PDB file of C-alpha atoms in Angstrom:
ATOM      1  CA  MET A  15      88.720  54.415   9.874  1.00 88.00           C
ATOM      2  CA  ASP A  16      89.555  51.496   7.977  1.00 90.00           C
ATOM      3  CA  ARG A  17      86.269  51.593   5.771  1.00 93.00           C
ATOM      4  CA  TRP A  18      87.853  54.283   4.069  1.00 96.00           C
ATOM      5  CA  ARG A  19      91.918  53.326   3.804  1.00 95.00           C
ATOM      6  CA  ASN A  20      92.162  54.482   0.200  1.00 95.00           C
ATOM      7  CA  LYS A  21      89.425  56.296  -0.790  1.00 97.00           C
ATOM      8  CA  VAL A  22      89.540  59.978  -1.829  1.00 98.00           C
ATOM      9  CA  ALA A  23      88.806  62.494   0.552  1.00 98.00           C
ATOM     10  CA  VAL A  24      88.573  66.508  -0.838  1.00 98.00           C
ATOM     11  CA  VAL A  25      89.102  69.298   2.038  1.00 98.00           C
ATOM     12  CA  THR A  26      88.213  72.732   1.399  1.00 97.00           C
ATOM     13  CA  GLY A  27      90.220  75.419   2.684  1.00 94.00           C
ATOM     14  CA  ALA A  28      93.148  72.857   3.337  1.00 93.00           C
ATOM     15  CA  SER A  29      96.296  75.605   3.254  1.00 90.00           C
ATOM     16  CA  SER A  30      96.203  76.212   7.250  1.00 91.00           C
ATOM     17  CA  GLY A  31      94.148  76.225  10.424  1.00 94.00           C
ATOM     18  CA  ILE A  32      91.728  73.455  10.702  1.00 96.00           C
ATOM     19  CA  GLY A  33      91.518  72.068   6.795  1.00 95.00           C
ATOM     20  CA  ALA A  34      95.245  71.448   7.272  1.00 94.00           C
ATOM     21  CA  ALA A  35      94.882  69.509  10.438  1.00 96.00           C
ATOM     22  CA  ILE A  36      92.074  67.590   8.783  1.00 97.00           C
ATOM     23  CA  ALA A  37      94.494  66.823   5.793  1.00 96.00           C
ATOM     24  CA  LYS A  38      97.294  65.376   7.475  1.00 94.00           C
ATOM     25  CA  ASP A  39      94.799  63.570   9.816  1.00 96.00           C
ATOM     26  CA  LEU A  40      93.135  62.001   6.695  1.00 97.00           C
ATOM     27  CA  ILE A  41      96.394  60.851   5.150  1.00 96.00           C
ATOM     28  CA  LYS A  42      97.622  59.713   8.539  1.00 95.00           C
ATOM     29  CA  ALA A  43      94.624  57.376   8.457  1.00 96.00           C
ATOM     30  CA  GLY A  44      95.388  56.095   5.329  1.00 95.00           C
ATOM     31  CA  LEU A  45      93.868  57.983   1.961  1.00 97.00           C
ATOM     32  CA  THR A  46      94.211  60.262  -0.638  1.00 96.00           C
ATOM     33  CA  VAL A  47      93.523  63.945   0.022  1.00 96.00           C
ATOM     34  CA  VAL A  48      92.601  66.718  -2.584  1.00 97.00           C
ATOM     35  CA  GLY A  49      93.487  69.774  -0.783  1.00 95.00           C
ATOM     36  CA  LEU A  50      91.397  72.427  -1.881  1.00 96.00           C
ATOM     37  CA  ALA A  51      92.947  76.326  -1.207  1.00 93.00           C
ATOM     38  CA  ARG A  52      92.830  80.032  -3.345  1.00 89.00           C
ATOM     39  CA  ARG A  53      96.764  79.460  -2.191  1.00 85.00           C
ATOM     40  CA  GLU A  54      97.605  76.135  -3.437  1.00 81.00           C
ATOM     41  CA  GLY A  55     101.455  76.515  -2.452  1.00 81.00           C
ATOM     42  CA  ARG A  56     100.230  76.340   1.096  1.00 87.00           C
ATOM     43  CA  VAL A  57      98.437  72.876   0.700  1.00 85.00           C
ATOM     44  CA  ALA A  58     101.895  71.688  -1.399  1.00 83.00           C
ATOM     45  CA  ASP A  59     103.813  72.804   2.030  1.00 85.00           C
ATOM     46  CA  LEU A  60     102.096  70.514   4.518  1.00 86.00           C
ATOM     47  CA  CYS A  61     103.786  67.891   3.096  1.00 83.00           C
ATOM     48  CA  LYS A  62     107.240  68.878   5.089  1.00 84.00           C
ATOM     49  CA  ASP A  63     104.947  67.660   8.181  1.00 84.00           C
ATOM     50  CA  LEU A  64     104.385  64.053   6.304  1.00 88.00           C
ATOM     51  CA  SER A  65     106.247  60.896   6.086  1.00 89.00           C
ATOM     52  CA  ALA A  66     108.136  60.847   2.569  1.00 89.00           C
ATOM     53  CA  ASP A  67     105.800  57.705   1.278  1.00 89.00           C
ATOM     54  CA  LEU A  68     102.838  59.895   2.494  1.00 91.00           C
ATOM     55  CA  ARG A  69     103.482  62.745   1.073  1.00 91.00           C
ATOM     56  CA  LYS A  70     102.349  61.399  -2.755  1.00 92.00           C
ATOM     57  CA  LYS A  71      99.105  61.396  -0.898  1.00 94.00           C
ATOM     58  CA  LEU A  72      98.174  65.437  -1.027  1.00 94.00           C
ATOM     59  CA  ILE A  73      97.161  66.642  -4.208  1.00 93.00           C
ATOM     60  CA  PRO A  74      96.941  70.365  -4.120  1.00 94.00           C
ATOM     61  CA  ILE A  75      94.257  72.160  -6.157  1.00 95.00           C
ATOM     62  CA  LYS A  76      93.846  75.587  -6.782  1.00 95.00           C
ATOM     63  CA  CYS A  77      90.408  76.955  -6.232  1.00 96.00           C
ATOM     64  CA  ASP A  78      88.165  79.607  -4.306  1.00 96.00           C
ATOM     65  CA  VAL A  79      84.735  77.666  -3.105  1.00 97.00           C
ATOM     66  CA  SER A  80      83.483  80.681  -4.183  1.00 97.00           C
ATOM     67  CA  VAL A  81      83.090  80.812  -7.682  1.00 98.00           C
ATOM     68  CA  GLU A  82      80.753  77.952  -8.984  1.00 98.00           C
ATOM     69  CA  LYS A  83      83.430  77.291 -12.011  1.00 98.00           C
ATOM     70  CA  ASP A  84      86.308  76.711  -9.754  1.00 98.00           C
ATOM     71  CA  VAL A  85      84.525  74.248  -8.137  1.00 98.00           C
ATOM     72  CA  LYS A  86      82.923  72.670 -11.044  1.00 98.00           C
ATOM     73  CA  SER A  87      86.777  72.317 -12.468  1.00 98.00           C
ATOM     74  CA  ALA A  88      88.193  71.175  -9.319  1.00 98.00           C
ATOM     75  CA  PHE A  89      85.622  68.674  -9.140  1.00 98.00           C
ATOM     76  CA  GLN A  90      85.829  67.413 -12.065  1.00 98.00           C
ATOM     77  CA  VAL A  91      89.164  66.635 -12.212  1.00 97.00           C
ATOM     78  CA  VAL A  92      88.586  64.723  -8.958  1.00 97.00           C
ATOM     79  CA  ASP A  93      85.685  62.392 -10.404  1.00 97.00           C
ATOM     80  CA  THR A  94      87.917  61.954 -13.768  1.00 96.00           C
ATOM     81  CA  LYS A  95      91.601  61.815 -12.718  1.00 95.00           C
ATOM     82  CA  PHE A  96      91.101  59.848  -8.639  1.00 95.00           C
ATOM     83  CA  ASN A  97      88.110  57.835  -9.090  1.00 93.00           C
ATOM     84  CA  GLY A  98      85.112  59.945  -7.463  1.00 96.00           C
ATOM     85  CA  VAL A  99      84.740  61.187  -4.126  1.00 98.00           C
ATOM     86  CA  ASP A 100      83.999  59.377  -0.837  1.00 98.00           C
ATOM     87  CA  ILE A 101      84.492  62.311   1.801  1.00 98.00           C
ATOM     88  CA  LEU A 102      84.097  65.707   1.324  1.00 98.00           C
ATOM     89  CA  ILE A 103      85.377  68.681   3.984  1.00 98.00           C
ATOM     90  CA  ASN A 104      83.440  71.362   3.787  1.00 98.00           C
ATOM     91  CA  ASN A 105      85.818  73.972   5.613  1.00 97.00           C
ATOM     92  CA  ALA A 106      86.426  76.987   3.817  1.00 96.00           C
ATOM     93  CA  GLY A 107      85.604  79.889   5.475  1.00 95.00           C
ATOM     94  CA  ILE A 108      86.056  83.311   6.238  1.00 94.00           C
ATOM     95  CA  VAL A 109      85.210  86.459   8.576  1.00 92.00           C
ATOM     96  CA  ARG A 110      85.667  90.456   7.747  1.00 91.00           C
ATOM     97  CA  GLN A 111      86.117  92.639  10.225  1.00 87.00           C
ATOM     98  CA  THR A 112      83.335  95.354   9.763  1.00 90.00           C
ATOM     99  CA  GLU A 113      79.696  96.013  11.733  1.00 90.00           C
ATOM    100  CA  LEU A 114      76.447  95.361   9.668  1.00 92.00           C
ATOM    101  CA  VAL A 115      75.389  98.942  10.092  1.00 91.00           C
ATOM    102  CA  ALA A 116      78.832 100.207   8.388  1.00 92.00           C
ATOM    103  CA  PRO A 117      78.458 102.840   5.606  1.00 94.00           C
ATOM    104  CA  ASP A 118      79.611 101.554   2.184  1.00 93.00           C
ATOM    105  CA  GLN A 119      80.949  98.103   3.270  1.00 93.00           C
ATOM    106  CA  THR A 120      78.961  95.819   0.928  1.00 96.00           C
ATOM    107  CA  GLN A 121      81.620  93.727  -0.402  1.00 96.00           C
ATOM    108  CA  PRO A 122      82.741  92.478   2.367  1.00 95.00           C
ATOM    109  CA  ILE A 123      79.277  90.629   3.441  1.00 96.00           C
ATOM    110  CA  ARG A 124      78.596  89.465   0.485  1.00 97.00           C
ATOM    111  CA  GLU A 125      82.273  87.970   0.356  1.00 97.00           C
ATOM    112  CA  THR A 126      80.876  86.466   3.564  1.00 97.00           C
ATOM    113  CA  LEU A 127      78.493  84.735   1.972  1.00 97.00           C
ATOM    114  CA  GLU A 128      79.451  83.819  -0.669  1.00 98.00           C
ATOM    115  CA  THR A 129      82.017  81.963   0.972  1.00 97.00           C
ATOM    116  CA  ASN A 130      80.992  80.210   3.780  1.00 98.00           C
ATOM    117  CA  VAL A 131      77.242  79.300   1.896  1.00 98.00           C
ATOM    118  CA  MET A 132      77.632  79.452  -1.704  1.00 98.00           C
ATOM    119  CA  GLY A 133      80.782  77.620  -1.543  1.00 98.00           C
ATOM    120  CA  VAL A 134      79.482  74.731   0.938  1.00 98.00           C
ATOM    121  CA  TYR A 135      76.458  74.292  -1.371  1.00 98.00           C
ATOM    122  CA  TYR A 136      78.698  74.452  -4.670  1.00 98.00           C
ATOM    123  CA  CYS A 137      80.840  71.504  -3.142  1.00 98.00           C
ATOM    124  CA  THR A 138      78.301  69.907  -1.587  1.00 98.00           C
ATOM    125  CA  ARG A 139      76.063  69.471  -4.701  1.00 98.00           C
ATOM    126  CA  GLU A 140      79.128  68.628  -6.656  1.00 98.00           C
ATOM    127  CA  ALA A 141      80.408  65.976  -4.053  1.00 98.00           C
ATOM    128  CA  PHE A 142      76.858  64.359  -3.669  1.00 98.00           C
ATOM    129  CA  ASN A 143      76.104  64.181  -7.181  1.00 98.00           C
ATOM    130  CA  ILE A 144      79.613  62.205  -8.346  1.00 98.00           C
ATOM    131  CA  MET A 145      78.931  59.816  -4.958  1.00 98.00           C
ATOM    132  CA  LYS A 146      74.919  59.419  -6.128  1.00 98.00           C
ATOM    133  CA  ARG A 147      76.288  58.337 -10.039  1.00 97.00           C
ATOM    134  CA  ARG A 148      79.195  56.044  -8.592  1.00 97.00           C
ATOM    135  CA  ASN A 149      76.710  54.634  -5.880  1.00 97.00           C
ATOM    136  CA  VAL A 150      78.882  55.808  -3.014  1.00 96.00           C
ATOM    137  CA  ASP A 151      78.028  55.439   0.468  1.00 97.00           C
ATOM    138  CA  GLY A 152      79.952  58.851   1.188  1.00 98.00           C
ATOM    139  CA  HIS A 153      79.806  61.143   3.987  1.00 98.00           C
ATOM    140  CA  ILE A 154      80.403  64.608   3.495  1.00 98.00           C
ATOM    141  CA  VAL A 155      80.988  67.007   6.674  1.00 98.00           C
ATOM    142  CA  ILE A 156      80.423  70.884   6.663  1.00 98.00           C
ATOM    143  CA  ILE A 157      82.999  72.338   9.902  1.00 98.00           C
ATOM    144  CA  ASN A 158      80.134  75.174  11.655  1.00 98.00           C
ATOM    145  CA  SER A 159      80.252  76.430  14.551  1.00 96.00           C
ATOM    146  CA  VAL A 160      78.906  77.852  17.416  1.00 95.00           C
ATOM    147  CA  ALA A 161      77.988  81.109  16.035  1.00 94.00           C
ATOM    148  CA  GLY A 162      75.383  78.695  14.246  1.00 95.00           C
ATOM    149  CA  HIS A 163      73.646  77.900  17.501  1.00 95.00           C
ATOM    150  CA  THR A 164      73.838  81.155  19.238  1.00 92.00           C
ATOM    151  CA  VAL A 165      75.529  84.640  17.966  1.00 91.00           C
ATOM    152  CA  PRO A 166      78.019  85.099  19.851  1.00 83.00           C
ATOM    153  CA  TYR A 167      79.577  88.552  21.769  1.00 74.00           C
ATOM    154  CA  VAL A 168      83.099  88.836  23.135  1.00 70.00           C
ATOM    155  CA  GLN A 169      83.428  92.192  24.500  1.00 72.00           C
ATOM    156  CA  GLY A 170      85.979  94.403  22.769  1.00 72.00           C
ATOM    157  CA  MET A 171      86.072  92.146  19.657  1.00 73.00           C
ATOM    158  CA  PRO A 172      84.867  92.885  16.678  1.00 77.00           C
ATOM    159  CA  SER A 173      81.452  92.559  15.174  1.00 84.00           C
ATOM    160  CA  PHE A 174      80.894  88.884  13.948  1.00 90.00           C
ATOM    161  CA  ASN A 175      78.253  90.934  11.499  1.00 93.00           C
ATOM    162  CA  MET A 176      76.852  88.685   8.827  1.00 95.00           C
ATOM    163  CA  TYR A 177      79.686  85.214  10.108  1.00 96.00           C
ATOM    164  CA  PRO A 178      76.211  84.382  12.278  1.00 96.00           C
ATOM    165  CA  ALA A 179      73.916  84.283   9.573  1.00 97.00           C
ATOM    166  CA  SER A 180      75.574  82.207   7.054  1.00 98.00           C
ATOM    167  CA  LYS A 181      76.612  79.816   9.692  1.00 98.00           C
ATOM    168  CA  TYR A 182      72.683  79.757  10.923  1.00 98.00           C
ATOM    169  CA  ALA A 183      72.440  78.958   7.574  1.00 98.00           C
ATOM    170  CA  ILE A 184      74.646  76.406   7.413  1.00 97.00           C
ATOM    171  CA  THR A 185      72.699  74.451  10.400  1.00 98.00           C
ATOM    172  CA  ALA A 186      69.578  75.059   8.250  1.00 98.00           C
ATOM    173  CA  MET A 187      71.094  73.492   5.029  1.00 98.00           C
ATOM    174  CA  THR A 188      72.467  70.254   7.259  1.00 98.00           C
ATOM    175  CA  GLU A 189      68.745  68.927   8.087  1.00 98.00           C
ATOM    176  CA  THR A 190      67.604  70.032   3.894  1.00 98.00           C
ATOM    177  CA  TYR A 191      71.016  67.957   3.164  1.00 98.00           C
ATOM    178  CA  ARG A 192      69.996  64.968   5.898  1.00 98.00           C
ATOM    179  CA  ARG A 193      66.492  65.041   3.847  1.00 98.00           C
ATOM    180  CA  GLU A 194      67.060  65.814   0.387  1.00 98.00           C
ATOM    181  CA  PHE A 195      69.999  62.618   0.383  1.00 98.00           C
ATOM    182  CA  ASN A 196      67.570  60.008   2.004  1.00 97.00           C
ATOM    183  CA  ALA A 197      65.047  61.038  -0.335  1.00 98.00           C
ATOM    184  CA  HIS A 198      67.281  60.388  -2.665  1.00 98.00           C
ATOM    185  CA  GLY A 199      67.711  56.484  -1.663  1.00 97.00           C
ATOM    186  CA  THR A 200      71.487  57.227  -1.299  1.00 98.00           C
ATOM    187  CA  LYS A 201      73.522  56.295   2.073  1.00 97.00           C
ATOM    188  CA  ILE A 202      75.594  59.128   2.013  1.00 98.00           C
ATOM    189  CA  LYS A 203      75.979  60.531   5.838  1.00 98.00           C
ATOM    190  CA  ILE A 204      75.917  64.889   6.722  1.00 98.00           C
ATOM    191  CA  THR A 205      77.798  65.968   9.805  1.00 98.00           C
ATOM    192  CA  SER A 206      77.661  69.756  11.184  1.00 98.00           C
ATOM    193  CA  ILE A 207      80.794  69.965  13.103  1.00 98.00           C
ATOM    194  CA  SER A 208      80.314  73.563  15.041  1.00 97.00           C
ATOM    195  CA  PRO A 209      82.931  74.343  17.203  1.00 96.00           C
ATOM    196  CA  GLY A 210      83.871  77.994  19.666  1.00 92.00           C
ATOM    197  CA  LEU A 211      87.198  79.979  19.287  1.00 90.00           C
ATOM    198  CA  VAL A 212      89.407  78.211  17.221  1.00 92.00           C
ATOM    199  CA  GLU A 213      93.179  79.337  17.380  1.00 89.00           C
ATOM    200  CA  THR A 214      93.109  79.236  13.441  1.00 77.00           C
ATOM    201  CA  GLU A 215      93.833  82.349  10.935  1.00 64.00           C
ATOM    202  CA  ILE A 216      90.125  83.272  10.915  1.00 58.00           C
ATOM    203  CA  LEU A 217      89.843  85.429  13.995  1.00 55.00           C
ATOM    204  CA  GLY A 218      92.719  87.747  12.368  1.00 52.00           C
ATOM    205  CA  ASP A 219      95.870  89.160  14.287  1.00 49.00           C
ATOM    206  CA  GLU A 220      93.326  91.992  15.992  1.00 47.00           C
ATOM    207  CA  ALA A 221      90.917  89.002  17.561  1.00 48.00           C
ATOM    208  CA  LYS A 222      94.365  87.097  18.538  1.00 48.00           C
ATOM    209  CA  LYS A 223      96.030  89.809  20.528  1.00 45.00           C
ATOM    210  CA  LYS A 224      96.018  88.919  24.646  1.00 44.00           C
ATOM    211  CA  GLU A 225      94.395  92.637  24.753  1.00 42.00           C
ATOM    212  CA  VAL A 226      91.532  91.693  23.361  1.00 43.00           C
ATOM    213  CA  MET A 227      91.581  87.479  24.053  1.00 51.00           C
ATOM    214  CA  GLY A 228      92.151  88.130  27.477  1.00 53.00           C
ATOM    215  CA  ASN A 229      91.605  84.486  28.995  1.00 61.00           C
ATOM    216  CA  VAL A 230      89.579  83.745  26.778  1.00 67.00           C
ATOM    217  CA  ALA A 231      89.532  79.655  26.432  1.00 77.00           C
ATOM    218  CA  ILE A 232      90.231  78.124  22.866  1.00 90.00           C
ATOM    219  CA  LEU A 233      90.543  75.391  20.823  1.00 94.00           C
ATOM    220  CA  LYS A 234      93.385  73.770  18.567  1.00 95.00           C
ATOM    221  CA  PRO A 235      93.067  72.785  15.063  1.00 96.00           C
ATOM    222  CA  GLU A 236      93.837  69.326  15.881  1.00 96.00           C
ATOM    223  CA  ASP A 237      90.777  68.980  18.276  1.00 97.00           C
ATOM    224  CA  ILE A 238      87.915  69.443  15.432  1.00 97.00           C
ATOM    225  CA  SER A 239      90.120  67.267  13.415  1.00 97.00           C
ATOM    226  CA  GLY A 240      89.322  64.719  15.956  1.00 97.00           C
ATOM    227  CA  ALA A 241      85.879  65.205  15.717  1.00 98.00           C
ATOM    228  CA  VAL A 242      85.888  64.810  12.253  1.00 98.00           C
ATOM    229  CA  LEU A 243      87.782  61.164  12.755  1.00 98.00           C
ATOM    230  CA  TYR A 244      85.006  60.783  14.859  1.00 98.00           C
ATOM    231  CA  ALA A 245      82.300  61.294  12.958  1.00 98.00           C
ATOM    232  CA  LEU A 246      83.714  59.561   9.841  1.00 98.00           C
ATOM    233  CA  SER A 247      84.960  56.133  11.697  1.00 97.00           C
ATOM    234  CA  THR A 248      80.970  55.999  12.710  1.00 97.00           C
ATOM    235  CA  PRO A 249      79.649  52.418  11.323  1.00 96.00           C
ATOM    236  CA  PRO A 250      77.691  52.581   8.526  1.00 94.00           C
ATOM    237  CA  HIS A 251      74.129  52.610  10.097  1.00 95.00           C
ATOM    238  CA  VAL A 252      75.147  55.564  13.037  1.00 97.00           C
ATOM    239  CA  GLN A 253      74.644  59.481  11.909  1.00 97.00           C
ATOM    240  CA  VAL A 254      76.477  62.385  13.766  1.00 97.00           C
ATOM    241  CA  HIS A 255      74.192  64.702  12.514  1.00 97.00           C
ATOM    242  CA  ASP A 256      75.090  67.535  14.674  1.00 96.00           C
ATOM    243  CA  LEU A 257      78.431  68.065  16.852  1.00 97.00           C
ATOM    244  CA  ILE A 258      79.086  71.456  19.186  1.00 96.00           C
ATOM    245  CA  ILE A 259      82.434  71.583  20.488  1.00 96.00           C
ATOM    246  CA  ARG A 260      83.236  74.125  22.961  1.00 93.00           C
ATOM    247  CA  PRO A 261      86.577  74.422  25.245  1.00 93.00           C
ATOM    248  CA  VAL A 262      86.537  74.528  28.914  1.00 90.00           C
ATOM    249  CA  GLY A 263      85.670  77.516  30.166  1.00 84.00           C
ATOM    250  CA  GLU A 264      83.883  79.663  27.179  1.00 78.00           C
ATOM    251  CA  ILE A 265      81.889  82.478  27.704  1.00 70.00           C
ATOM    252  CA  PHE A 266      79.698  82.531  24.461  1.00 62.00           C
TER     253      PHE A 266
END
């Protein structure tokens, strides 16, 4: 990770869960982290887990990644105030508890696609063009899901509805990005990291209940952060394209 010391990373969905764990670990590795989240105050709250000398390395910016103008505004700040971006962690994502066949549920389905797919598109587009213009050999990471490789089913859990479709889209986008980055003559890396179940807010209160989860194996946010740091720490000629992480005993 030495090559990234004193560089700038943007982490979306940095207010909790995987995003918060990644933000803290990147700061401890010597980076400045711009944490994007709809709940800007909760990003600032992460400072209590950092030593006094590291707290200045965390910069919260209020941003809903599903809103293009929010994303453009946030990256303009990053470009002008922090001399660009070296690493982007596309972590923001949502699950809505509904069914594809449920009547009058267009809004939650649309929100899933706008956050999980369009949010990644907006952020990656802005970060890539800043990196390219500044001639930075950066790294873009997408927090995908095992649901981007196989549609999960756990009896008794709510429907995953549009979530797997959004993550399958991310899997395809990762390969498209790899080819486009190459076609533009850059050495910017792209990595998709696909966890199984992780203990985060995205599961929702119902899914976390013992009678629903039973003995389902589950990962911690720190497990995924460790994988992100591994991918980032590879030498310049090595690209971890797709990494799937499952807890031992996962039943998907």
